[in-house]
Tab-separated table of C-alpha atoms in Angstrom:
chain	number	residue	atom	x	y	z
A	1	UNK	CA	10.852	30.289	-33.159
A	2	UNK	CA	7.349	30.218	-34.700
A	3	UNK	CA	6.554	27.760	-37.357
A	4	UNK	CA	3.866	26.993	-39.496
A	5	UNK	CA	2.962	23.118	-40.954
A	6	UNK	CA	0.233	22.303	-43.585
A	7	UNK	CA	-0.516	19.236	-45.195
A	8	UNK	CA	0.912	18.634	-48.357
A	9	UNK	CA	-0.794	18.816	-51.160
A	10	UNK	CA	-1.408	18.994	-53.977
A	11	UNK	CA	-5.435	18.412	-52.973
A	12	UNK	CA	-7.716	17.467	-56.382
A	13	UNK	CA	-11.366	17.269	-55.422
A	14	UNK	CA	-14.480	16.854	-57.691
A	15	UNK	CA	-16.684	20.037	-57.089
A	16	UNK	CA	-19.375	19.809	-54.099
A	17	UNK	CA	-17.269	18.258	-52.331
A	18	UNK	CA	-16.254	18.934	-48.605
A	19	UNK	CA	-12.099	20.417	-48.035
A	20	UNK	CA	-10.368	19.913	-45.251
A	21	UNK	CA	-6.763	21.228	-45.295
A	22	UNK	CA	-5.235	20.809	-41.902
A	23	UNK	CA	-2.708	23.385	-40.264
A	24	UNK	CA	-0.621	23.444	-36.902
A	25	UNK	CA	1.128	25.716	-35.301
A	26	UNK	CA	4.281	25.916	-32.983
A	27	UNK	CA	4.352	29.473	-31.048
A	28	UNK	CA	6.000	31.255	-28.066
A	29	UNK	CA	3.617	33.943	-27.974
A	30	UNK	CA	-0.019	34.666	-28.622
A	31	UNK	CA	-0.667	34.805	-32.038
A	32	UNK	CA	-3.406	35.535	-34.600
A	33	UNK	CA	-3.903	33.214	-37.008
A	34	UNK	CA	-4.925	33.299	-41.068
A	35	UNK	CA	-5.783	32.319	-43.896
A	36	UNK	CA	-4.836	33.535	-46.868
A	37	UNK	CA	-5.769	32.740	-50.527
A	38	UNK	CA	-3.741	32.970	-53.837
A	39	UNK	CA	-5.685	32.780	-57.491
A	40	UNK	CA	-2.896	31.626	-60.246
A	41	UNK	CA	-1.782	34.911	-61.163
A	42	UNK	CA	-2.462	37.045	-58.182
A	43	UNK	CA	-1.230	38.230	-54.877
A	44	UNK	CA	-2.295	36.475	-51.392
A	45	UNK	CA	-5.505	37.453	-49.943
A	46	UNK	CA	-6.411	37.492	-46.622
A	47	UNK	CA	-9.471	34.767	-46.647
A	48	UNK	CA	-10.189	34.752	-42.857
A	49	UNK	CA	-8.295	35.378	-39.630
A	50	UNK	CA	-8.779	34.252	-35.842
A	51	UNK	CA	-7.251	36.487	-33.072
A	52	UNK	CA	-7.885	34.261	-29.746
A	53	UNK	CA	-8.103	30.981	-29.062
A	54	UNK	CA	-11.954	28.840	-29.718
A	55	UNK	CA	-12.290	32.375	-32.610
A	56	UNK	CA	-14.084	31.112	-35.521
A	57	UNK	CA	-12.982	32.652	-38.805
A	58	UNK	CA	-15.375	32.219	-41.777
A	59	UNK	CA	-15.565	33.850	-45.605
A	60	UNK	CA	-17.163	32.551	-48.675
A	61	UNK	CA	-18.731	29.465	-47.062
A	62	UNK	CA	-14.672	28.883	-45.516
A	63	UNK	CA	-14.350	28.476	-41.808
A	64	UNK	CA	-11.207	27.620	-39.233
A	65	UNK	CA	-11.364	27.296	-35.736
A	66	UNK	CA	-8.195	28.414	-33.575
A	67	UNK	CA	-7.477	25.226	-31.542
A	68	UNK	CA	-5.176	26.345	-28.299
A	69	UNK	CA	-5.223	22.910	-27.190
A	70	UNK	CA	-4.626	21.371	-30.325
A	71	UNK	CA	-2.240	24.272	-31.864
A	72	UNK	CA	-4.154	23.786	-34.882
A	73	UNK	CA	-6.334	26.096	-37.317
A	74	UNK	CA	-7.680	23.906	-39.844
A	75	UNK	CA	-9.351	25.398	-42.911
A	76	UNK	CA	-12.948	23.547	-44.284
A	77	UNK	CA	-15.432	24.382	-46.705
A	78	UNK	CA	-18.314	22.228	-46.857
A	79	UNK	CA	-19.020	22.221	-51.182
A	80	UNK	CA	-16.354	23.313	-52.756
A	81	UNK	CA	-16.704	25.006	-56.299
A	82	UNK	CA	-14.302	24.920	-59.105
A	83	UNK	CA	-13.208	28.841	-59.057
A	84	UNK	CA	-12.045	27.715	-55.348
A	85	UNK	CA	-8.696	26.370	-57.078
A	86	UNK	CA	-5.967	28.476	-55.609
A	87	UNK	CA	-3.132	27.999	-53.264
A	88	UNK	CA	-3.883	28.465	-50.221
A	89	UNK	CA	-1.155	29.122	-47.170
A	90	UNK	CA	-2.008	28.945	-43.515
A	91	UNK	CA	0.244	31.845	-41.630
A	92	UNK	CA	0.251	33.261	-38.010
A	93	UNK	CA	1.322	36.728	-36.566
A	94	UNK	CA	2.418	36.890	-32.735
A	95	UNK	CA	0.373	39.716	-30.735
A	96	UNK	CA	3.988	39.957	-28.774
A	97	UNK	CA	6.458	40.973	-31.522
A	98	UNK	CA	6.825	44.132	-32.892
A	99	UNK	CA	8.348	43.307	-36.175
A	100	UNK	CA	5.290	43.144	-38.449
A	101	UNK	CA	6.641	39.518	-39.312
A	102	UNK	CA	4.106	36.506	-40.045
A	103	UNK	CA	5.147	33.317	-40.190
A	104	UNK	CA	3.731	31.449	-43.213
A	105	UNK	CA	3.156	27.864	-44.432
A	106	UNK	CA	4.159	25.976	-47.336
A	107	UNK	CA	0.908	25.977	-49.046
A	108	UNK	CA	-1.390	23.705	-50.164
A	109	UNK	CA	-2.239	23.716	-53.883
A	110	UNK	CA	-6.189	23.044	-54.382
A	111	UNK	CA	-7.497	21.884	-57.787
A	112	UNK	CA	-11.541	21.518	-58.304
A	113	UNK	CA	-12.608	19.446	-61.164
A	114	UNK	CA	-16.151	19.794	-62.214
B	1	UNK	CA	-10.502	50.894	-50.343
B	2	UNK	CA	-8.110	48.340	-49.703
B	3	UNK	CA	-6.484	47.708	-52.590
B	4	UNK	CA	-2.732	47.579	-52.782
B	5	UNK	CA	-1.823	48.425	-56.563
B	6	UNK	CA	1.747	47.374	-58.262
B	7	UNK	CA	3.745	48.401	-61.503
B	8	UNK	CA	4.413	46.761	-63.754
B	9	UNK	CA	2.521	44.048	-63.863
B	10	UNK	CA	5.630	41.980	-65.852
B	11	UNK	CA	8.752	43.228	-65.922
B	12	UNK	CA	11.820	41.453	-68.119
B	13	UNK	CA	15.466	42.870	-67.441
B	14	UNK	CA	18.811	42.666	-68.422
B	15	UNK	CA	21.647	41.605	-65.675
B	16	UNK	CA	22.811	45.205	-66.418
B	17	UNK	CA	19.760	47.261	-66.519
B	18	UNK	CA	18.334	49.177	-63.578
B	19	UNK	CA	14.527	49.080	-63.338
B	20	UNK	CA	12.107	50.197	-60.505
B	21	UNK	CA	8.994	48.438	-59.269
B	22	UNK	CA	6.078	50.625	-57.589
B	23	UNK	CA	3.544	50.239	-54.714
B	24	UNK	CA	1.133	52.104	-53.653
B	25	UNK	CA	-1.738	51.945	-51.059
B	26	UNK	CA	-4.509	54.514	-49.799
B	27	UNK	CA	-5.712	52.759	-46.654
B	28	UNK	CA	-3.587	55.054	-44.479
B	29	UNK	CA	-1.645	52.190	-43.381
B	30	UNK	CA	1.539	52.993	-42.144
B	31	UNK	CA	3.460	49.550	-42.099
B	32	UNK	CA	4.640	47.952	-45.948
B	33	UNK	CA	6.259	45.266	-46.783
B	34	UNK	CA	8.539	43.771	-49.841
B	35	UNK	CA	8.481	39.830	-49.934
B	36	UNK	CA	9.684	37.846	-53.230
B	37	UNK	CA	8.317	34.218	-53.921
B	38	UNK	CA	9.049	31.404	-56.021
B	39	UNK	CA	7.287	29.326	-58.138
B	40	UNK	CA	4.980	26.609	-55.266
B	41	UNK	CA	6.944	28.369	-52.350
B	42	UNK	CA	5.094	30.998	-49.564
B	43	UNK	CA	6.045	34.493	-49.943
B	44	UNK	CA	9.923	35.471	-48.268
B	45	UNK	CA	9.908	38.799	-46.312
B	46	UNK	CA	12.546	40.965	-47.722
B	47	UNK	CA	12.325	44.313	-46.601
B	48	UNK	CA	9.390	46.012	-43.517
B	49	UNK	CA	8.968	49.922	-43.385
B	50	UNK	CA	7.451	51.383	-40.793
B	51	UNK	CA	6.527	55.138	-40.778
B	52	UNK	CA	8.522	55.775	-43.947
B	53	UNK	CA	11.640	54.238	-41.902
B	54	UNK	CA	13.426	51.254	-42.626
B	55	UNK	CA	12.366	48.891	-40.119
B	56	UNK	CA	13.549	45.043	-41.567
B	57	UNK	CA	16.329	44.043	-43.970
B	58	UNK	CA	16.366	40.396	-43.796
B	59	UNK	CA	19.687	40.263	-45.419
B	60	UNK	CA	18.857	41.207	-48.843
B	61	UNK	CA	21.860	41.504	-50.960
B	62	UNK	CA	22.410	45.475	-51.941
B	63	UNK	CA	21.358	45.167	-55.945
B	64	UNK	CA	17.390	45.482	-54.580
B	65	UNK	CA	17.273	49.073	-52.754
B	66	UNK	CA	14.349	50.062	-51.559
B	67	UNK	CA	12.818	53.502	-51.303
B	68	UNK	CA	9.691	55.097	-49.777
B	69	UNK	CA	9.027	58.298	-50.674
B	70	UNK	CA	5.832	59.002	-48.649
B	71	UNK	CA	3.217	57.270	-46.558
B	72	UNK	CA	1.396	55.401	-49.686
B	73	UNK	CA	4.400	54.732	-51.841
B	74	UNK	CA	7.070	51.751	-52.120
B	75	UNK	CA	9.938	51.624	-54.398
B	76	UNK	CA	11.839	48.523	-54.975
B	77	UNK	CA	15.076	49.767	-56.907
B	78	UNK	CA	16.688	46.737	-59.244
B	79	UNK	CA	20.283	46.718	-60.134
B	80	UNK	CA	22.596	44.015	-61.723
B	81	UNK	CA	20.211	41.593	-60.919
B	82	UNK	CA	21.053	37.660	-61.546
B	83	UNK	CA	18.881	35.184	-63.246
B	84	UNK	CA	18.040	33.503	-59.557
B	85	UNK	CA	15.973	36.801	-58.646
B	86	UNK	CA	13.300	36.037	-61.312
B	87	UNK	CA	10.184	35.482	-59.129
B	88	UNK	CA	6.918	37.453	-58.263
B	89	UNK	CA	7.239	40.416	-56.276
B	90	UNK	CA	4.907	40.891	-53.772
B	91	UNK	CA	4.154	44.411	-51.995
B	92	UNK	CA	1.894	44.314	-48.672
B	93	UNK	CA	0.262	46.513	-46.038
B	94	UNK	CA	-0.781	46.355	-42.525
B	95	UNK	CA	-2.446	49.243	-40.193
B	96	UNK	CA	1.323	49.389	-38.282
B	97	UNK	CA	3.820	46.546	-37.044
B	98	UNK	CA	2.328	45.376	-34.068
B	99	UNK	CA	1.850	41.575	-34.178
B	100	UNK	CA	-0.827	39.625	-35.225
B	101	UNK	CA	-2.126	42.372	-38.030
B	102	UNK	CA	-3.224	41.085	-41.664
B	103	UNK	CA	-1.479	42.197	-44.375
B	104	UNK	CA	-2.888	43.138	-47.379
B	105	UNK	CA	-1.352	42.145	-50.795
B	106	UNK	CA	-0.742	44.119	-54.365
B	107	UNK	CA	-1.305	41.515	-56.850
B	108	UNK	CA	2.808	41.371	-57.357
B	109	UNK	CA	5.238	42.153	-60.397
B	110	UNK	CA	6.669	39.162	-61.858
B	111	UNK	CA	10.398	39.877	-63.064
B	112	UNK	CA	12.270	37.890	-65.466
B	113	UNK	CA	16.157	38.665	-65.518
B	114	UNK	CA	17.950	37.690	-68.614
């Protein structure tokens, strides 16, 4: 079945500085890929999505490339600022099901000192 | 707009109460979603309607019964809940179930059972 890996986190960073927070993929179909965001307190929101493979996704200075060859959808922002401290979870959809099911990661807890 | 809006906000319930949370959504989207998640965990699918049908059950036990009156509306019904179903309740949207949609997010109902 599909499945989803992040790193682990949690990820501290001092503000300005650049994020990387690497996902992969295992698929049978064709899926679309995403990234969604979750403020302590809040529901997920979708922070950018690719739908086809060498896509570039990119919102609020975020950006992820969907890597065929690599299965991989990495999320990077070059400064990072502290209101960027969130959870963030990597999560795919397959273009072939019907279900409306994604398939999400474990998250990766982000915490921006100043 | 694409906001997804949920009542209450916080909810804390006996093991023998019934209570009711709500979701709503005026994007015309005709797909919604129950998940619940844990504290540091990714959101579990519970429950997919599609067209005001029942679409998904992914083996929820029978004390959450859900209801969906209309189009825009979601009803999570809650009875003889146990203390292990405290967690946030998330409500979602997507245009319909075909894969590789986003899903839009309420900002969730977190439920306490005492």
């Amino acid at each position: 079945g599909d499945s989803v890996t992040q790193m682990e986190g949690p990820v501290t960073l001092s503000e300005e500085a650049f994020l990387t927070i690497n996902c992969t993929y295992t698929a049978t179909g064709y899926p679309s890929l995403f990234w969604y965001v979750q403020y302590p307190g809040e529901g997920l929101q979708l922070l950018l999505k690719a739908t086809k493979a060498d896509d570039k996704g990119s919102n609020k200075g975020f950006e992820a490339t969907y890597r065929k060859e690599t299965t991989s959808f990495h999320l990077e922002k070059g400064s990072v600022q502290v209101s960027d401290s969130a959870v963030y979870f990597c999560a795919l959809s397959d273009v072939n099901t019907n279900a409306g099911k994604s398939t999400f990661g474990d998250g990766t807890t982000l915490t921006v000192k100043p | 707009d694409t906001e997804v809006t949920q009542t209450p906000k916080h909810l804390v319930m006996g093991m023998t109460n019934k209570k009711s949370l709500k979701c709503e959504q005026h994007m015309g989207h005709r797909a919604m979603y129950w998940y619940k998640q844990k504290a540091k965990k990714p959101p579990e699918l519970m429950f997919v309607y599609s067209y005001e049908k029942l679409s998904i059950n992914e083996s929820v036990p029978s004390r959450f019964s859900p209801e969906c009156p209309n189009s825009s509306l979601l009803n999570l019904h809650l009875h003889a809940l146990q203390p292990e179903d405290s967690a946030l309740y998330l409500c979602a949207s997507s245009q319909g179930l075909a894969g590789g949609q986003e899903q839009y997010f309420g900002p969730g109902t977190r439920l306490t059972v005492t």
